[in-house]
Coordinates of C-alpha atoms and ligand atoms in Angstrom, one line a residue:
M1 CA -0.6 0.2 0.0
I2 CA 2.6 2.6 0.9
A3 CA 5.4 0.2 -0.3
D4 CA 8.7 2.6 -0.8
R5 CA 6.6 6.1 -0.1
R6 CA 8.8 8.4 1.5
V7 CA 8.1 9.6 4.5
L8 CA 9.6 12.5 6.5
V9 CA 9.2 12.9 10.5
G10 CA 9.5 14.8 12.4
V11 CA 9.8 15.0 16.2
S12 CA 9.5 17.7 18.5
G13 CA 10.7 17.0 22.1
G14 CA 7.2 16.1 23.8
I15 CA 6.3 12.7 26.1
G16 CA 4.1 11.8 23.7
I17 CA 7.7 10.7 22.0
Y18 CA 7.1 7.5 23.3
K19 CA 4.1 6.7 21.2
T20 CA 5.8 8.2 17.9
C21 CA 8.0 5.6 17.7
N22 CA 5.0 3.1 17.1
V23 CA 3.9 5.3 14.4
V24 CA 7.6 5.1 12.9
R25 CA 7.9 1.6 13.8
Q26 CA 3.8 0.6 11.5
L27 CA 5.2 2.9 9.0
T28 CA 8.3 1.3 8.0
E29 CA 6.5 -2.0 8.3
A30 CA 4.3 -1.3 6.2
G31 CA 7.3 -1.1 3.5
A32 CA 7.5 2.8 3.9
A33 CA 11.0 4.5 3.5
V34 CA 11.2 7.2 7.4
D35 CA 13.5 9.4 8.0
T36 CA 13.1 11.4 11.0
V37 CA 14.1 14.4 11.7
M38 CA 15.0 15.3 16.1
T39 CA 14.1 18.9 17.2
A40 CA 17.1 19.4 20.5
S41 CA 14.3 18.8 23.4
A42 CA 12.7 16.0 21.4
A43 CA 16.8 14.2 21.0
E44 CA 16.3 14.9 25.4
F45 CA 13.3 12.7 25.1
V46 CA 14.5 9.5 23.2
R47 CA 17.9 9.6 21.8
P48 CA 18.2 9.3 18.1
V49 CA 19.7 5.6 18.2
T50 CA 15.8 4.0 19.1
F51 CA 14.5 5.8 15.8
E52 CA 17.6 4.9 13.8
A53 CA 17.4 1.0 14.8
L54 CA 12.6 0.6 14.1
S55 CA 13.3 3.2 10.3
K56 CA 16.7 1.4 10.0
R57 CA 17.8 4.4 8.2
P58 CA 20.6 7.8 10.0
V59 CA 18.4 9.5 12.3
L60 CA 19.6 13.3 11.4
T61 CA 19.6 16.2 14.4
S62 CA 21.3 19.0 12.7
L63 CA 21.6 21.6 10.6
W64 CA 25.6 21.8 11.5
E65 CA 26.4 17.8 11.2
R66 CA 28.8 17.1 8.5
D67 CA 27.8 15.9 5.2
Q68 CA 24.2 17.1 6.2
A69 CA 24.6 20.7 4.6
L70 CA 21.9 21.2 2.7
S71 CA 20.0 18.2 3.6
H72 CA 17.2 20.8 5.2
I73 CA 17.1 20.9 1.4
H74 CA 17.0 18.0 0.1
L75 CA 15.4 16.4 2.5
G76 CA 12.0 18.4 2.2
Q77 CA 11.5 18.2 -0.9
S78 CA 12.4 14.9 -1.3
S79 CA 10.0 13.4 1.0
E80 CA 6.2 12.9 -0.2
L81 CA 4.8 13.3 3.8
I82 CA 5.4 14.6 6.3
L83 CA 4.2 14.0 9.4
L84 CA 5.3 15.8 12.9
A85 CA 5.0 13.5 16.0
P86 CA 5.0 15.5 18.4
A87 CA 3.7 18.8 17.3
T88 CA 4.6 20.9 19.8
A89 CA 3.1 24.3 20.9
N90 CA 6.1 26.1 19.9
L91 CA 7.1 23.2 16.7
L92 CA 3.7 24.8 15.4
A93 CA 4.1 28.2 16.8
K94 CA 7.8 29.1 14.8
A95 CA 6.2 27.0 11.7
A96 CA 3.5 29.3 11.5
C97 CA 5.3 32.0 11.6
G98 CA 8.4 30.6 9.4
I99 CA 11.6 30.7 11.5
A100 CA 14.2 28.3 10.9
D101 CA 16.4 27.8 13.3
D102 CA 17.5 24.6 13.1
L103 CA 16.6 21.1 11.0
L104 CA 13.3 21.0 12.0
T105 CA 11.6 23.8 11.0
A106 CA 14.5 24.9 8.0
I107 CA 13.2 21.3 6.3
L108 CA 9.2 23.1 7.4
L109 CA 10.5 25.9 5.3
A110 CA 12.1 24.6 2.0
A111 CA 9.7 21.8 1.9
K112 CA 6.0 21.1 -0.7
A113 CA 5.4 18.3 0.8
P114 CA 1.5 17.6 2.3
V115 CA 2.0 18.5 6.5
L116 CA 0.2 16.5 8.7
A117 CA 0.7 17.3 12.0
A118 CA -0.3 15.5 15.6
P119 CA -0.3 17.8 18.3
A120 CA 0.8 17.3 22.3
M121 CA 0.5 19.8 24.9
N122 CA -0.7 21.0 27.6
D123 CA -4.5 21.4 27.1
R124 CA -4.3 25.5 28.1
M125 CA -1.7 26.0 26.2
W126 CA -4.4 24.9 23.1
A127 CA -7.1 26.1 24.2
N128 CA -4.4 29.4 24.4
P129 CA -5.4 31.7 21.3
A130 CA -2.1 31.5 20.1
T131 CA -2.1 28.5 19.3
R132 CA -5.7 28.3 17.6
H133 CA -4.0 31.4 16.0
N134 CA -0.9 29.4 14.6
V135 CA -3.6 25.8 14.1
S136 CA -5.8 28.2 12.2
K137 CA -3.1 30.0 10.4
L138 CA -1.5 26.2 8.9
S139 CA -4.5 25.0 8.2
E140 CA -5.6 27.7 5.7
R141 CA -1.8 26.7 4.3
G142 CA -3.3 23.1 4.2
W143 CA -1.3 21.7 6.6
K144 CA -3.5 18.6 8.6
F145 CA -3.6 17.8 11.7
V146 CA -5.2 14.7 14.6
G147 CA -6.5 15.6 17.4
P148 CA -5.0 16.5 19.7
A149 CA -7.1 13.8 21.8
V150 CA -8.8 14.7 26.0
G151 CA -6.8 12.4 28.3
D152 CA -4.5 12.6 30.8
L153 CA -1.7 14.7 30.7
A154 CA 1.7 14.0 32.0
E155 CA 0.5 16.8 34.4
G156 CA -2.4 14.3 35.3
P157 CA -5.5 13.7 35.0
S158 CA -7.6 16.5 32.2
S159 CA -11.1 16.8 29.4
S160 CA -9.6 18.9 27.3
P161 CA -8.5 18.1 24.7
G162 CA -4.0 18.5 24.5
R163 CA -3.4 15.3 24.6
M164 CA -1.3 13.1 21.1
V165 CA -3.6 10.5 20.2
E166 CA -3.2 7.0 19.9
P167 CA -0.2 5.9 17.1
D168 CA -2.7 3.7 15.4
E169 CA -5.2 6.5 14.6
I170 CA -2.1 8.8 13.3
V171 CA -0.3 5.4 11.1
A172 CA -4.3 5.4 9.6
N173 CA -4.0 9.6 8.4
A174 CA -0.7 9.2 7.0
V175 CA -1.5 6.6 5.0
R176 CA -4.8 7.8 3.7
L177 CA -3.0 11.3 2.8
L178 CA -0.1 9.0 0.9
R179 CA -2.3 7.7 -0.7
A180 CA -5.9 9.9 -1.7
P181 CA -4.4 11.0 -4.4
S182 CA -4.0 8.2 -6.5
S183 CA -6.7 7.2 -6.0
G184 CA -10.5 6.5 -8.1
L185 CA -12.2 6.9 -4.2
N186 CA -10.5 10.0 -2.8
G187 CA -13.3 12.4 -2.5
K188 CA -16.6 9.7 -2.9
R189 CA -18.5 8.8 -0.6
V190 CA -18.6 5.4 0.8
L191 CA -21.3 3.0 2.4
V192 CA -20.9 0.0 4.4
T193 CA -22.8 -2.9 6.5
A194 CA -20.6 -5.2 8.2
G195 CA -21.9 -7.4 10.6
P196 CA -24.7 -9.5 11.6
T197 CA -28.2 -8.1 12.8
R198 CA -30.7 -9.3 15.9
E199 CA -34.4 -10.2 16.3
K200 CA -35.4 -10.7 19.5
I201 CA -38.2 -13.5 20.5
D202 CA -38.0 -12.2 23.9
P203 CA -36.3 -9.7 26.1
V204 CA -33.2 -12.1 27.2
R205 CA -33.0 -14.2 23.0
V206 CA -32.1 -13.3 19.8
I207 CA -32.1 -15.0 16.2
T208 CA -28.6 -13.4 14.7
N209 CA -25.8 -15.0 12.8
P210 CA -22.0 -15.8 13.6
S211 CA -20.6 -12.8 11.3
S212 CA -18.1 -11.1 12.8
G213 CA -18.5 -7.5 11.1
L214 CA -14.7 -8.0 9.9
M215 CA -14.7 -8.1 6.2
G216 CA -17.1 -5.1 6.3
Y217 CA -15.3 -2.8 8.7
A218 CA -12.4 -4.5 6.6
I219 CA -13.2 -3.1 3.7
A220 CA -14.6 0.4 5.2
A221 CA -10.3 0.5 6.9
A222 CA -9.6 0.5 3.2
A223 CA -11.7 3.3 1.4
F224 CA -10.4 5.5 4.5
S225 CA -7.4 4.9 3.7
R226 CA -7.9 5.5 -0.2
G227 CA -9.3 9.7 0.8
A228 CA -13.4 8.2 0.5
D229 CA -15.7 9.6 3.5
V230 CA -17.0 6.5 4.5
R231 CA -20.0 5.5 6.5
L232 CA -20.4 2.1 8.4
V233 CA -24.0 0.7 9.1
T234 CA -23.3 -2.0 11.9
G235 CA -25.1 -5.4 13.1
P236 CA -24.2 -6.1 16.6
S237 CA -19.7 -6.3 16.4
Q238 CA -17.2 -6.1 19.8
L239 CA -14.9 -4.6 16.6
P240 CA -12.8 -1.1 17.0
V241 CA -13.9 0.9 15.0
P242 CA -11.7 1.9 12.0
H243 CA -10.3 5.7 12.3
G244 CA -12.4 8.1 11.1
V245 CA -15.4 6.5 9.7
E246 CA -18.4 7.6 10.6
V247 CA -20.1 4.7 11.9
V248 CA -24.3 4.3 12.4
R249 CA -25.1 1.1 15.0
V250 CA -28.0 -1.2 14.3
E251 CA -30.0 -4.0 16.1
T252 CA -31.9 -4.9 13.4
T253 CA -32.7 -5.7 9.8
E254 CA -35.3 -2.9 9.6
E255 CA -33.2 -0.3 11.4
L256 CA -30.5 -1.4 9.1
R257 CA -32.8 -1.0 5.8
D258 CA -33.4 2.8 7.4
A259 CA -29.6 3.2 7.8
V260 CA -28.9 2.7 4.9
G261 CA -31.3 3.9 2.9
D262 CA -31.3 7.5 4.9
D263 CA -27.5 7.8 3.1
L264 CA -27.7 6.0 0.1
D265 CA -28.8 8.7 -2.2
R266 CA -25.8 10.5 -1.1
S267 CA -23.3 7.7 -1.7
D268 CA -21.2 6.6 -5.2
V269 CA -20.3 4.0 -3.6
L270 CA -22.5 0.6 -1.7
V271 CA -20.7 -2.6 -0.1
M272 CA -23.3 -4.4 1.9
A273 CA -21.4 -7.3 3.5
A274 CA -23.6 -7.3 5.9
A275 CA -25.2 -11.0 6.9
P276 CA -28.7 -9.9 7.8
A277 CA -31.1 -11.9 9.3
D278 CA -33.1 -13.2 6.9
Y279 CA -36.3 -14.1 9.4
R280 CA -37.8 -12.5 12.4
P281 CA -40.3 -14.2 14.6
R282 CA -44.0 -12.9 14.2
S283 CA -44.3 -11.6 17.7
E284 CA -42.2 -11.1 20.4
G285 CA -42.2 -12.8 24.1
D286 CA -42.9 -9.1 26.2
Q287 CA -41.4 -11.8 29.2
K288 CA -39.0 -13.9 29.4
L289 CA -40.1 -17.0 27.8
P290 CA -40.7 -19.6 30.4
K291 CA -38.3 -23.0 30.1
T292 CA -40.7 -26.4 29.2
D293 CA -39.4 -29.8 29.0
G294 CA -41.5 -30.2 25.8
A295 CA -40.2 -28.4 22.5
V296 CA -41.3 -24.8 21.7
T297 CA -42.3 -23.4 18.1
V298 CA -41.5 -20.2 17.0
E299 CA -42.7 -18.7 13.9
L300 CA -41.0 -17.1 11.5
E301 CA -41.4 -14.1 9.1
P302 CA -39.3 -13.2 6.8
T303 CA -37.5 -9.8 7.3
V304 CA -37.7 -7.0 4.3
D305 CA -34.2 -7.7 2.1
V306 CA -32.1 -4.0 2.7
L307 CA -30.8 -4.3 -1.2
S308 CA -34.3 -4.4 -3.1
A309 CA -36.2 -2.6 -0.8
T310 CA -34.1 0.4 -1.5
A311 CA -33.2 -0.1 -5.1
D312 CA -35.1 3.5 -6.1
K313 CA -32.9 5.7 -3.4
R314 CA -29.4 4.0 -5.2
R315 CA -28.0 7.9 -6.9
D316 CA -27.5 7.4 -10.5
G317 CA -24.2 5.9 -11.5
A318 CA -23.6 4.2 -7.9
I319 CA -21.6 0.9 -7.4
I320 CA -23.5 -2.1 -5.3
V321 CA -21.7 -4.7 -4.1
G322 CA -23.2 -7.3 -2.8
F323 CA -21.4 -11.1 -1.2
A324 CA -22.8 -14.1 -1.2
L325 CA -22.6 -16.5 1.8
E326 CA -23.9 -19.9 -0.3
S327 CA -23.3 -23.8 1.1
E328 CA -23.4 -25.6 -2.6
D329 CA -24.0 -24.3 -6.4
G330 CA -21.2 -21.2 -5.2
F331 CA -21.9 -19.8 -8.4
A332 CA -25.2 -20.4 -10.3
H333 CA -26.1 -18.5 -6.8
A334 CA -23.8 -15.9 -6.7
R335 CA -25.4 -15.1 -10.7
Q336 CA -28.9 -14.9 -9.7
K337 CA -27.7 -13.0 -6.8
L338 CA -26.2 -10.3 -8.9
K339 CA -29.2 -10.4 -11.2
R340 CA -31.9 -10.0 -8.3
K341 CA -30.1 -7.7 -6.9
K342 CA -29.2 -5.3 -9.7
L343 CA -25.7 -5.8 -8.7
D344 CA -22.1 -4.4 -10.5
L345 CA -20.4 -6.5 -8.6
V346 CA -21.2 -9.9 -6.1
V347 CA -18.6 -11.5 -3.8
L348 CA -18.9 -15.3 -2.9
N349 CA -18.3 -16.6 -0.4
M350 CA -17.9 -20.5 0.8
A351 CA -19.2 -20.8 4.3
R352 CA -17.6 -24.5 5.1
E353 CA -14.4 -24.3 3.2
P354 CA -11.6 -23.4 5.8
G355 CA -11.0 -20.1 6.9
S356 CA -13.3 -18.3 4.7
G357 CA -16.7 -16.8 5.2
F358 CA -17.4 -16.0 9.5
E359 CA -15.4 -15.1 12.7
T360 CA -12.3 -15.4 10.2
T361 CA -10.1 -13.0 9.4
S362 CA -8.8 -14.7 5.7
N363 CA -10.8 -15.3 3.1
R364 CA -10.5 -17.4 0.3
V365 CA -13.2 -15.1 -2.2
S366 CA -14.4 -14.6 -6.2
I367 CA -15.5 -11.6 -7.4
I368 CA -17.8 -12.3 -9.9
G369 CA -18.7 -9.2 -12.2
K370 CA -21.5 -8.9 -14.7
D371 CA -19.1 -9.7 -17.7
D372 CA -16.4 -11.8 -15.9
V373 CA -14.7 -13.6 -12.7
R374 CA -11.9 -13.3 -10.2
E375 CA -11.0 -15.7 -7.9
L376 CA -9.1 -14.7 -5.9
Q377 CA -6.5 -17.2 -3.3
K378 CA -7.0 -17.1 0.4
M379 CA -6.2 -14.4 1.7
T380 CA -6.6 -11.8 5.1
K381 CA -10.2 -9.5 4.7
L382 CA -7.9 -7.0 4.4
E383 CA -5.8 -7.9 1.4
V384 CA -9.6 -9.3 0.0
A385 CA -11.2 -5.2 1.0
E386 CA -8.4 -3.8 -1.4
L387 CA -8.5 -5.6 -4.6
L388 CA -12.8 -5.5 -4.3
L389 CA -11.9 -2.0 -4.1
D390 CA -9.2 -2.2 -7.4
Q391 CA -12.1 -2.8 -8.9
V392 CA -14.5 -0.2 -7.3
E393 CA -12.4 2.3 -8.4
V394 CA -11.8 1.0 -12.4
L395 CA -16.0 1.3 -12.5
L396 CA -16.5 3.8 -10.7
Ligands
CTP1 N1 -29.2 -9.2 1.9 C1 -29.9 -7.9 3.0 N2 -30.7 -8.2 3.0 C2 -31.4 -9.4 3.7 C3 -30.4 -10.0 3.0 C4 -29.1 -10.0 2.4 O1 -30.1 -7.5 1.5 N3 -32.5 -9.5 4.0 C5 -27.5 -8.9 1.1 C6 -26.7 -9.4 1.9 O2 -25.9 -8.0 2.6 C7 -25.5 -9.2 0.8 C8 -26.7 -10.0 -0.5 O3 -27.7 -9.9 0.5 O4 -25.2 -8.7 0.1 C9 -27.2 -11.7 0.1 O5 -27.3 -12.5 1.0 P1 -27.6 -13.4 1.0 O6 -27.8 -14.5 2.6 O7 -25.9 -14.4 0.7 O8 -29.0 -13.8 0.2 P2 -30.3 -14.0 0.2 O9 -30.5 -13.0 0.2 O10 -30.0 -13.8 2.1 O11 -30.7 -15.3 0.2 P3 -30.9 -17.0 0.5 O12 -30.5 -16.3 2.1 O13 -31.5 -17.7 -0.2 O14 -29.0 -17.4 -0.2

């Protein structure tokens, strides 16, 4: 995804620097070439050798190092993204005024790459009008900000923003800035559904299925990283919400239908990865049904088919992707669903195949279009999500 992309991580002196170590590690593991530049105060918190070991590249700290005479010009120009983490109040103030009195601020003045800053400071420093003014000046110049978050600071508990956001959130936003400009999903609105729905039998019993939501959550995360504006409508799931994604939580298939219907006329893409319950009890018991010795009959009625029920709300030219989880005659059933539900793509997976379908982190799928079929190897759901979105981009 970001193999060989050039990222410059500028580190200023704040206690949040311990999280920056993790950020550099994640970016490096994702294949990026990470150059770290530290201010003198940053090097008081963590020694440069830590970042050197994590990035496997030299770390720069001063304008005055031997053989580094023009590094502030070269580094600024060869980087595709400059990530400032932590970005202290002092660093933001200097950048806003164009001060260039050390290597990092000189790079910022000479660079043309987009800048993403993860501010970290005392909450009163962040709220100070001077910092507010600097941040708005930098935003006007196109800088992007991630955080700060509300939470404990080095000096104690706080209920105001100040602390640096967590590494995963910084990395998700950095990857998005790297990927979005070359993605066909950049700026598009993507609606993804995920997880099961639940239909109540009585106050303590439900009809549901073992969908974990993993596939839909992976698609939402991948769409965000390509620059899309993503809304995830999810049935009950314990998974962490992907960064930057707007979440709508639903319980029943009817609620899922309403949430999809509300957003569909604005969406360029709908990916229906949810596994809605197809039946619900004809009536829901007010009280818990007592256990009896004999068999119990619960009368079921079909729920609404979300794709069919919302078909008239689709925007012209929108790409609609459905899933088909089958136990036999997969291709034939999937093709029928493609036609019946008026889909552009259907992702077929087989329920009984080990490492596929519900509750696994991997999947082996075939992506079926109107005229072609792409059979994929078994891979992680995140990899499936990426290949699926590649095809969506082609159709868009
Ligand atoms: N789907 C839907 N509404 C439902 C059930 C399913 O919109 N009530 C969507 C799923 O999210 C999926 C596609 O339809 O994208 C196919 O789902 P699947 O369960 O495989 O098919 P069904 O239509 O339920 O048909 P069957 O159970 O007979 O295979």
